Amino acid sequence: MKALARTALSALGLAVGTAALLFGLGGGQPAAAGQFDGVTVNVVTFTGPQIAEPMQRRGPDFTKLTGAKINVITVPFSDLYNKILTDLATGTNSYDAMVFAPQWMVDFIEPGYLEDLTPRIKADAALKWDDIGVFFRDFSATYAGKIYTIPLDGDFQMVYYRSDLLEKAGMAPPKTWDDYIAIAKAFNGKDLNGDGKPDYGSCIAKKRNAQSYWMVLSVAGGFIQAKGTGQGLFFDTETMAPLVNNDAFKKALTVYKETTKYGPPDEINLDVGDTRALFTTGRCALTLDWGDIGTLAIDPKTSKVQDKVGAVIMPGSKQVLDRATGKLVDCDATTCPYAIDGVNHAPFAAFGGWSGAINKAKDAKTKDAAYAFLSYMSQPEQANVDVTIGITGFNPYRTSQFENIDLWVKAGMSEAAAKNYLGAIKASLNSPNMVLDLRVPQNQRYEQIVLDTAVGRLLADEISVDEAAKEIESGWNEATQELGKDAQLKAYRAALGVQK
């Protein structure tokens, strides 16, 4: 299926891409074949194959269209932030374009390292900017009213479940984390894929120095944020006090650690690629992940769960944090105004979606070619195919990708599976209680160092839940004080849209 899709999209990409270039893909100026002859565009992203794969695959087609050679440079995710920042800050400027986490952009924009793409995007009809979801345009792409990145991906997390197993057992998909634990416990140790071996109730990526710290934040969301996106998950919006050393976050840590009881014995060493493979080969009843599972599950070459997968908005809680006392209180119309059937859901826009930016320091022609390539990758003619191919790591982010069921049916989903998958995505994106990922200066220090280290130590039984909460609180306060509390609070409030 994927091989056929790639052959078709290659031909389609050339045909449509040529037309796009003729209408000014390079940012408003008419373009033609060979316009970028002799130009090499160095694009850095993380070691995939996710995210890097579609750029590597489409690079040769783009070269045929424009003459620009696309060189995709990959580094481990744990090194990506520092590699980009060091390259830009030292003036080395090895990279012409960067595809990275959008919440990092503030650290690259404030010093003046990134090109303002606003005028190019306004002149770029082929990009179809208005088709990109409002959330991704506003969060993944924009800072202080200017557009600095082009979204290539839409990221937030959901829970996936084996629909065949739950149906047979007469169990409903999880609405709360108590439900999640109950389902995981019920199926753990049973043979879920018919190979005669015991399998797992839950598979969640928990490896340190990878991408696993977002998982615990997805669990925490429903316990901490209840009054809409502007309330925030991470800090008090008046004092910048971390919202971690309280009963709600401790409950989330407890739930997160408990899921390990029902996972593979080496779960704390598994990355997302590992848990995705376990789920799609039928070895897990539940998993927590981005949108990738939906497309990976339909690949006939690797999946044993085709048409056996359901997706649901992130489970929530019937109790939420009272920020004045640090205690959990029951949901009611006042404490949980967006609750559904008494459950507070807070879907987490973990990461926010891989996005591409351009190095402001490069020469004009290189910047034109880099912009043209990022635009080409994001245009519906390419993107609407790439988001249906599991290996790309690209998840839906355009309105047309949600509205056109045929895209997903052609990729191999049944109509029912496509509606379920897209329905869970819509329920998350349309939630007024969507949790924004942290976007303040040195975000990477707060999440990828302090949070990841403490949670890793908790899972390894090196510290207790109480000790982990105190360690995160202390680490976050230390970072805030060093970077300037007033400046950090201002950035946090601005990201949430909090008005004075």
Coordinates of C-alpha atoms in Angstrom, one line a residue:
M1 CA 0.0 0.0 0.0
K2 CA 2.7 2.5 1.0
A3 CA 4.9 1.7 -2.0
L4 CA 1.9 2.3 -4.3
A5 CA 1.1 5.5 -2.5
R6 CA 4.6 6.8 -2.8
T7 CA 4.8 6.0 -6.5
A8 CA 1.6 7.8 -7.1
L9 CA 2.5 10.8 -4.9
S10 CA 5.8 11.2 -6.6
A11 CA 4.1 11.6 -10.0
L12 CA 1.4 13.8 -8.5
G13 CA 4.0 15.9 -6.6
L14 CA 5.9 16.7 -9.8
A15 CA 2.8 17.7 -11.7
V16 CA 1.2 19.8 -9.0
G17 CA 4.5 21.1 -7.7
T18 CA 5.4 22.5 -11.1
A19 CA 2.1 24.4 -11.2
A20 CA 2.7 25.6 -7.6
L21 CA 6.1 27.0 -8.6
L22 CA 4.6 28.9 -11.5
F23 CA 2.3 30.6 -9.1
G24 CA 5.0 31.9 -6.9
L25 CA 5.8 29.1 -4.4
G26 CA 9.1 30.9 -3.6
G27 CA 7.2 33.7 -1.8
G28 CA 5.4 35.7 -4.3
Q29 CA 7.8 35.9 -7.2
P30 CA 7.2 33.8 -10.3
A31 CA 9.4 30.7 -10.3
A32 CA 10.6 28.4 -13.0
A33 CA 12.4 25.1 -13.4
G34 CA 16.1 25.6 -12.7
Q35 CA 15.5 28.7 -10.7
F36 CA 17.7 27.4 -7.9
D37 CA 20.3 25.6 -9.9
G38 CA 23.5 25.3 -7.9
V39 CA 21.8 26.0 -4.5
T40 CA 22.1 23.4 -1.7
V41 CA 19.6 23.7 1.1
N42 CA 20.8 22.1 4.4
V43 CA 17.8 21.1 6.5
V44 CA 18.3 19.8 10.0
T45 CA 15.9 17.7 12.0
F46 CA 15.9 14.7 14.3
T47 CA 17.0 11.2 13.5
G48 CA 13.8 9.5 12.3
P49 CA 12.8 7.9 10.1
Q50 CA 9.8 10.0 11.2
I51 CA 9.8 13.6 9.9
A52 CA 13.2 13.2 8.1
E53 CA 11.7 10.4 5.8
P54 CA 9.3 12.5 3.8
M55 CA 11.8 15.3 3.2
Q56 CA 14.4 12.8 2.1
R57 CA 11.9 11.1 -0.2
R58 CA 10.6 14.3 -1.7
G59 CA 13.9 16.1 -2.0
P60 CA 14.8 14.6 -5.4
D61 CA 11.4 15.6 -6.8
F62 CA 11.9 19.1 -5.6
T63 CA 15.4 19.2 -7.2
K64 CA 13.8 18.2 -10.5
L65 CA 11.3 21.0 -10.2
T66 CA 13.7 23.8 -9.1
G67 CA 17.3 22.7 -9.3
A68 CA 17.8 23.1 -5.5
K69 CA 19.5 20.2 -3.8
I70 CA 18.0 19.2 -0.5
N71 CA 20.4 17.9 2.1
V72 CA 18.6 16.5 5.2
I73 CA 20.9 16.4 8.2
T74 CA 19.7 14.4 11.2
V75 CA 20.7 14.4 14.8
P76 CA 19.3 12.6 17.9
F77 CA 16.3 14.3 19.3
S78 CA 18.0 14.8 22.7
D79 CA 20.7 16.9 20.9
L80 CA 18.5 18.8 18.4
Y81 CA 17.7 21.9 20.5
N82 CA 21.3 22.4 21.5
K83 CA 22.7 21.7 18.0
I84 CA 20.4 24.3 16.4
L85 CA 21.0 26.9 19.1
T86 CA 24.8 26.5 19.2
D87 CA 25.0 26.7 15.4
L88 CA 23.0 29.9 15.3
A89 CA 24.5 31.5 18.3
T90 CA 28.1 31.0 17.3
G91 CA 27.4 32.2 13.8
T92 CA 28.5 28.9 12.3
N93 CA 25.3 28.8 10.3
S94 CA 25.6 25.3 9.0
Y95 CA 21.8 25.0 8.6
D96 CA 19.7 26.9 6.1
A97 CA 16.4 25.5 7.5
M98 CA 15.4 23.8 10.7
V99 CA 12.5 21.5 11.4
F100 CA 12.0 21.5 15.1
A101 CA 9.6 21.7 18.0
P102 CA 7.6 25.0 17.8
Q103 CA 7.8 25.7 21.5
W104 CA 11.5 26.1 21.1
M105 CA 11.1 29.0 18.7
V106 CA 11.2 31.8 21.3
D107 CA 14.9 30.9 22.0
F108 CA 15.7 31.3 18.3
I109 CA 13.5 34.3 17.6
E110 CA 14.4 36.7 20.4
P111 CA 18.1 36.8 19.4
G112 CA 17.1 37.4 15.8
Y113 CA 18.1 34.1 14.3
L114 CA 14.9 33.2 12.4
E115 CA 13.5 34.8 9.2
D116 CA 10.1 36.5 9.5
L117 CA 8.1 34.5 7.0
T118 CA 4.9 36.7 7.2
P119 CA 5.3 38.5 3.8
R120 CA 6.3 35.3 2.0
I121 CA 3.3 33.4 3.4
K122 CA 0.9 36.2 2.6
A123 CA 2.1 36.0 -1.0
D124 CA 2.1 32.2 -1.3
A125 CA -1.3 31.1 -2.7
A126 CA 0.0 27.5 -3.2
L127 CA 0.5 27.1 0.5
K128 CA -3.2 27.5 1.2
W129 CA -2.4 29.0 4.6
D130 CA -6.1 29.2 5.7
D131 CA -6.5 25.5 5.2
I132 CA -4.0 24.9 8.1
G133 CA -5.8 24.5 11.4
V134 CA -6.2 27.6 13.5
F135 CA -4.4 26.0 16.4
F136 CA -1.4 25.2 14.4
R137 CA -1.2 28.5 12.6
D138 CA -1.5 30.4 16.0
F139 CA 0.7 28.1 18.2
S140 CA 3.1 26.2 15.9
A141 CA 3.8 29.1 13.5
T142 CA 3.3 32.5 15.1
Y143 CA 5.1 34.5 17.8
A144 CA 4.4 38.1 18.8
G145 CA 2.1 38.5 15.8
K146 CA 4.6 37.4 13.2
I147 CA 4.9 34.0 11.4
Y148 CA 8.2 32.3 11.8
T149 CA 7.5 28.6 10.9
I150 CA 5.5 26.6 8.4
P151 CA 3.7 23.7 10.1
L152 CA 4.4 20.2 8.6
D153 CA 2.7 18.2 11.2
G154 CA -0.1 18.4 13.8
D155 CA 0.8 17.0 17.3
F156 CA -1.3 16.2 20.3
Q157 CA -1.8 13.0 22.1
M158 CA -4.7 10.6 22.3
V159 CA -5.3 7.1 23.7
Y160 CA -5.6 4.2 21.4
Y161 CA -7.3 0.9 22.3
R162 CA -7.9 -2.5 20.7
S163 CA -11.5 -2.1 19.7
D164 CA -12.0 -5.8 19.1
L165 CA -10.8 -6.7 22.6
L166 CA -12.9 -4.2 24.4
E167 CA -16.0 -5.1 22.4
K168 CA -15.6 -8.8 23.1
A169 CA -15.1 -8.0 26.8
G170 CA -18.1 -5.6 26.9
M171 CA -15.8 -2.8 28.0
A172 CA -16.1 0.9 26.9
P173 CA -13.1 3.0 25.9
P174 CA -11.5 4.7 28.8
K175 CA -13.0 8.1 29.9
T176 CA -10.9 8.4 33.1
W177 CA -7.5 7.3 34.1
D178 CA -9.2 4.9 36.5
D179 CA -10.9 3.3 33.5
Y180 CA -7.5 3.2 31.7
I181 CA -5.9 1.3 34.7
A182 CA -8.9 -1.1 34.9
I183 CA -8.7 -2.0 31.2
A184 CA -4.9 -2.4 31.3
K185 CA -5.1 -4.6 34.3
A186 CA -7.9 -6.8 32.7
F187 CA -5.9 -7.5 29.6
N188 CA -2.3 -7.7 31.0
G189 CA -0.7 -11.1 30.7
K190 CA -3.3 -12.4 28.2
D191 CA -2.5 -13.5 24.6
L192 CA -3.7 -10.5 22.6
N193 CA -2.4 -11.5 19.1
G194 CA -2.9 -15.2 19.0
D195 CA 0.8 -16.2 19.1
G196 CA 0.5 -18.1 22.4
K197 CA 2.6 -15.6 24.4
P198 CA 1.3 -13.3 27.2
D199 CA 1.0 -9.7 26.2
Y200 CA 0.5 -6.3 27.8
G201 CA -2.4 -4.2 29.1
S202 CA -0.6 -0.9 28.4
C203 CA 2.4 0.2 26.4
I204 CA 3.7 3.8 26.9
A205 CA 7.1 5.1 25.8
K206 CA 9.0 5.9 29.0
K207 CA 12.6 6.1 27.9
R208 CA 14.7 8.9 29.3
N209 CA 16.4 11.5 27.0
A210 CA 13.8 10.7 24.3
Q211 CA 10.2 12.0 23.9
S212 CA 8.6 10.3 26.9
Y213 CA 8.3 13.3 29.3
W214 CA 5.3 14.5 27.3
M215 CA 3.4 11.3 28.3
V216 CA 3.2 12.2 32.0
L217 CA 2.0 15.7 31.1
S218 CA -0.9 14.1 29.1
V219 CA -1.9 12.2 32.3
A220 CA -1.5 15.4 34.4
G221 CA -3.7 17.6 32.2
G222 CA -7.1 16.3 33.2
F223 CA -6.2 16.7 36.9
I224 CA -4.7 20.2 36.7
Q225 CA -6.3 22.3 33.9
A226 CA -10.1 22.6 34.0
K227 CA -11.0 26.1 33.1
G228 CA -9.8 26.4 29.5
T229 CA -6.6 26.7 27.6
G230 CA -5.8 30.1 29.2
Q231 CA -5.6 28.5 32.7
G232 CA -2.5 26.6 31.8
L233 CA -0.9 23.4 33.1
F234 CA 2.6 24.3 34.2
F235 CA 2.6 27.5 36.3
D236 CA 0.3 29.8 38.3
T237 CA -0.4 32.7 35.9
E238 CA 0.0 35.3 38.6
T239 CA 3.0 34.0 40.5
M240 CA 4.9 31.6 38.2
A241 CA 4.7 29.0 40.9
P242 CA 5.1 25.5 39.4
L243 CA 1.9 23.4 39.6
V244 CA 3.6 20.2 40.5
N245 CA 4.0 19.9 44.2
N246 CA 0.3 19.3 44.9
D247 CA -2.1 16.4 45.1
A248 CA -3.2 16.7 41.5
F249 CA 0.3 16.3 39.9
K250 CA 1.2 13.6 42.5
K251 CA -1.9 11.7 41.5
A252 CA -0.8 11.9 37.8
L253 CA 2.7 10.7 38.7
T254 CA 1.1 7.8 40.7
V255 CA -1.2 6.8 37.7
Y256 CA 1.7 7.1 35.3
K257 CA 3.9 4.9 37.4
E258 CA 1.1 2.4 37.9
T259 CA 0.7 1.9 34.2
T260 CA 4.2 0.4 34.2
K261 CA 2.8 -2.6 36.1
Y262 CA 0.8 -3.6 33.0
G263 CA 3.5 -2.9 30.4
P264 CA 6.5 -4.7 29.0
P265 CA 9.2 -5.5 31.6
D266 CA 11.6 -3.1 30.0
E267 CA 9.1 -0.3 29.4
I268 CA 11.2 2.4 31.0
N269 CA 13.7 1.8 28.3
L270 CA 11.3 1.9 25.4
D271 CA 11.0 4.9 22.9
V272 CA 7.9 5.7 20.9
G273 CA 9.1 3.6 18.0
D274 CA 9.3 0.6 20.3
T275 CA 5.8 1.0 21.7
R276 CA 4.3 1.7 18.3
A277 CA 5.7 -1.6 17.0
L278 CA 4.3 -3.4 20.1
F279 CA 0.9 -2.0 19.6
T280 CA 0.6 -2.5 15.9
T281 CA 1.8 -6.1 16.2
G282 CA -1.1 -6.8 18.6
R283 CA 0.8 -7.0 21.8
C284 CA -0.9 -4.1 23.7
A285 CA -4.5 -3.4 24.7
L286 CA -3.8 0.3 25.2
T287 CA -1.3 2.9 24.3
L288 CA -0.8 6.7 24.6
D289 CA 0.7 8.4 21.6
W290 CA 0.4 11.1 18.9
G291 CA -1.6 10.6 15.7
D292 CA 0.9 8.2 14.2
I293 CA -0.8 5.0 15.5
G294 CA -3.8 5.6 13.3
T295 CA -1.8 5.3 10.1
L296 CA 0.7 2.8 11.3
A297 CA -2.1 0.4 12.2
I298 CA -3.3 0.2 8.6
D299 CA 0.1 -0.8 7.1
P300 CA -0.4 -4.4 5.8
K301 CA 3.4 -5.0 6.0
T302 CA 3.7 -4.5 9.7
S303 CA 0.3 -4.3 11.3
K304 CA -1.7 -7.1 12.8
V305 CA -4.4 -4.8 14.1
Q306 CA -5.9 -3.5 10.9
D307 CA -9.5 -2.4 11.6
K308 CA -9.1 -3.4 15.3
V309 CA -8.0 0.0 16.6
G310 CA -10.0 2.8 18.2
A311 CA -8.9 6.3 19.3
V312 CA -10.3 8.5 22.0
I313 CA -9.7 11.9 23.5
M314 CA -7.2 11.8 26.4
P315 CA -8.9 10.3 29.5
G316 CA -9.7 12.8 32.2
S317 CA -10.6 13.0 35.9
K318 CA -13.7 13.5 38.0
Q319 CA -11.5 15.5 40.4
V320 CA -9.3 18.5 39.7
L321 CA -6.8 20.7 41.4
D322 CA -7.9 23.5 43.7
R323 CA -5.1 25.9 43.1
A324 CA -5.5 27.7 46.4
T325 CA -5.1 24.6 48.5
G326 CA -3.2 22.2 46.3
K327 CA -5.9 19.6 47.0
L328 CA -8.1 17.6 44.6
V329 CA -11.8 18.6 44.6
D330 CA -14.8 17.1 42.8
C331 CA -15.9 18.3 39.4
D332 CA -19.0 20.5 39.3
A333 CA -20.2 23.3 37.0
T334 CA -17.8 25.7 38.7
T335 CA -14.7 23.6 39.1
C336 CA -15.0 21.9 35.7
P337 CA -17.0 24.0 33.3
Y338 CA -16.0 22.0 30.3
A339 CA -16.5 18.5 31.8
I340 CA -18.3 15.9 29.7
D341 CA -20.5 13.6 31.8
G342 CA -18.7 14.8 34.9
V343 CA -15.2 14.1 33.5
N344 CA -12.7 16.8 32.9
H345 CA -10.7 16.1 29.7
A346 CA -7.7 18.2 28.9
P347 CA -6.1 16.9 25.7
F348 CA -2.5 17.9 25.5
A349 CA -0.9 19.5 22.4
A350 CA 2.4 17.8 23.2
F351 CA 5.2 19.3 21.1
G352 CA 2.7 21.1 18.9
G353 CA 3.7 19.7 15.6
W354 CA 7.1 19.7 13.7
S355 CA 7.5 23.0 11.9
G356 CA 10.1 24.4 9.5
A357 CA 12.0 27.7 9.9
I358 CA 14.6 29.5 8.0
N359 CA 18.0 30.9 9.1
K360 CA 17.8 34.7 8.8
A361 CA 21.6 34.9 8.3
K362 CA 21.7 33.1 5.0
D363 CA 21.9 34.7 1.6
A364 CA 18.7 35.7 -0.2
K365 CA 18.7 33.0 -2.8
T366 CA 19.3 30.2 -0.3
K367 CA 16.5 31.6 1.9
D368 CA 14.2 31.7 -1.2
A369 CA 15.0 28.0 -2.0
A370 CA 14.6 27.0 1.7
Y371 CA 11.2 28.7 1.8
A372 CA 10.1 27.1 -1.4
F373 CA 11.0 23.6 -0.1
L374 CA 9.2 24.1 3.2
S375 CA 6.1 25.4 1.4
Y376 CA 6.2 22.5 -1.1
M377 CA 6.3 20.0 1.8
S378 CA 3.3 21.6 3.5
Q379 CA 1.1 22.2 0.4
P380 CA -2.0 20.0 0.4
E381 CA -0.9 18.1 -2.7
Q382 CA 2.0 16.7 -0.8
A383 CA 0.9 16.9 2.8
N384 CA -2.5 15.4 2.4
V385 CA -0.8 12.2 1.2
D386 CA 2.1 12.2 3.6
V387 CA -0.2 12.4 6.7
T388 CA -1.8 9.1 5.7
I389 CA 1.6 7.3 5.6
G390 CA 2.7 6.0 9.0
I391 CA 6.4 6.2 8.6
T392 CA 6.4 9.9 7.9
G393 CA 5.5 10.9 11.5
F394 CA 3.3 13.6 10.0
N395 CA -0.1 13.9 11.6
P396 CA -3.2 15.8 10.3
Y397 CA -3.0 19.5 10.6
R398 CA -5.0 20.9 7.7
T399 CA -8.8 21.2 7.5
S400 CA -8.9 19.4 4.2
Q401 CA -7.2 16.4 5.9
F402 CA -10.1 16.1 8.4
E403 CA -12.9 16.7 6.0
N404 CA -11.9 14.3 3.2
I405 CA -12.6 10.7 4.4
D406 CA -11.5 9.4 1.0
L407 CA -7.9 10.3 1.8
W408 CA -7.9 7.8 4.6
V409 CA -9.9 5.1 2.9
K410 CA -7.5 5.2 -0.1
A411 CA -4.6 4.8 2.4
G412 CA -6.2 1.6 3.7
M413 CA -8.5 2.6 6.6
S414 CA -12.1 1.4 6.6
E415 CA -14.6 4.2 6.6
A416 CA -15.6 3.4 10.1
A417 CA -12.0 3.5 11.3
A418 CA -11.3 6.7 9.5
K419 CA -14.4 8.4 11.1
N420 CA -13.3 7.1 14.6
Y421 CA -9.7 8.3 14.2
L422 CA -10.6 11.7 12.8
G423 CA -13.4 12.0 15.3
A424 CA -11.0 11.6 18.2
I425 CA -8.7 14.2 16.6
K426 CA -11.6 16.7 16.2
A427 CA -12.8 16.1 19.7
S428 CA -9.3 17.0 21.0
L429 CA -8.7 20.0 18.7
N430 CA -12.2 21.4 19.4
S431 CA -11.9 21.1 23.1
P432 CA -11.9 24.5 24.8
N433 CA -9.7 22.9 27.5
M434 CA -6.8 21.9 25.2
V435 CA -3.5 22.2 27.0
L436 CA -0.8 24.2 25.3
D437 CA 2.7 22.9 25.6
L438 CA 5.2 25.1 27.5
R439 CA 6.5 27.9 25.4
V440 CA 8.9 30.1 27.4
P441 CA 12.6 30.8 27.0
Q442 CA 14.7 27.6 27.6
N443 CA 11.6 25.4 27.5
Q444 CA 13.9 22.5 26.9
R445 CA 15.5 22.9 30.3
Y446 CA 12.2 22.8 32.1
E447 CA 10.8 19.7 30.2
Q448 CA 13.6 17.8 28.6
I449 CA 16.1 18.1 31.5
V450 CA 14.3 18.8 34.9
L451 CA 11.0 17.0 34.3
D452 CA 12.4 14.1 32.3
T453 CA 15.2 13.4 34.8
A454 CA 12.8 13.4 37.8
V455 CA 10.2 11.2 36.1
G456 CA 12.9 8.8 34.9
R457 CA 14.2 8.5 38.5
L458 CA 10.7 7.9 39.8
L459 CA 10.1 5.1 37.3
A460 CA 13.4 3.6 38.1
D461 CA 12.4 3.5 41.8
E462 CA 15.2 5.9 42.7
I463 CA 12.8 8.4 44.3
S464 CA 9.2 8.5 45.6
V465 CA 6.3 10.4 44.1
D466 CA 6.6 13.1 46.8
E467 CA 10.4 13.4 46.1
A468 CA 9.8 13.6 42.3
A469 CA 7.3 16.4 42.8
K470 CA 9.7 18.4 45.0
E471 CA 12.6 17.8 42.6
I472 CA 10.6 19.2 39.6
E473 CA 9.3 22.1 41.6
S474 CA 12.9 23.0 42.8
G475 CA 14.4 22.6 39.3
W476 CA 11.7 24.7 37.6
N477 CA 12.0 27.5 40.3
E478 CA 15.7 27.5 39.9
A479 CA 15.4 27.9 36.1
T480 CA 12.9 30.7 36.5
Q481 CA 15.0 32.6 39.0
E482 CA 18.1 32.3 36.8
L483 CA 16.3 33.4 33.7
G484 CA 14.3 36.2 35.4
K485 CA 10.9 35.5 37.0
D486 CA 9.2 38.6 35.5
A487 CA 10.3 37.8 32.0
Q488 CA 9.4 34.1 32.2
L489 CA 6.0 35.0 33.6
K490 CA 5.4 37.5 30.9
A491 CA 6.3 34.9 28.2
Y492 CA 4.1 32.2 29.8
R493 CA 1.1 34.5 30.1
A494 CA 1.6 35.7 26.5
A495 CA 1.7 32.1 25.2
L496 CA -1.6 31.4 27.0
G497 CA -3.2 34.6 25.8
V498 CA -3.6 35.9 29.4
Q499 CA -4.4 39.6 29.4
K500 CA -3.4 41.9 32.3

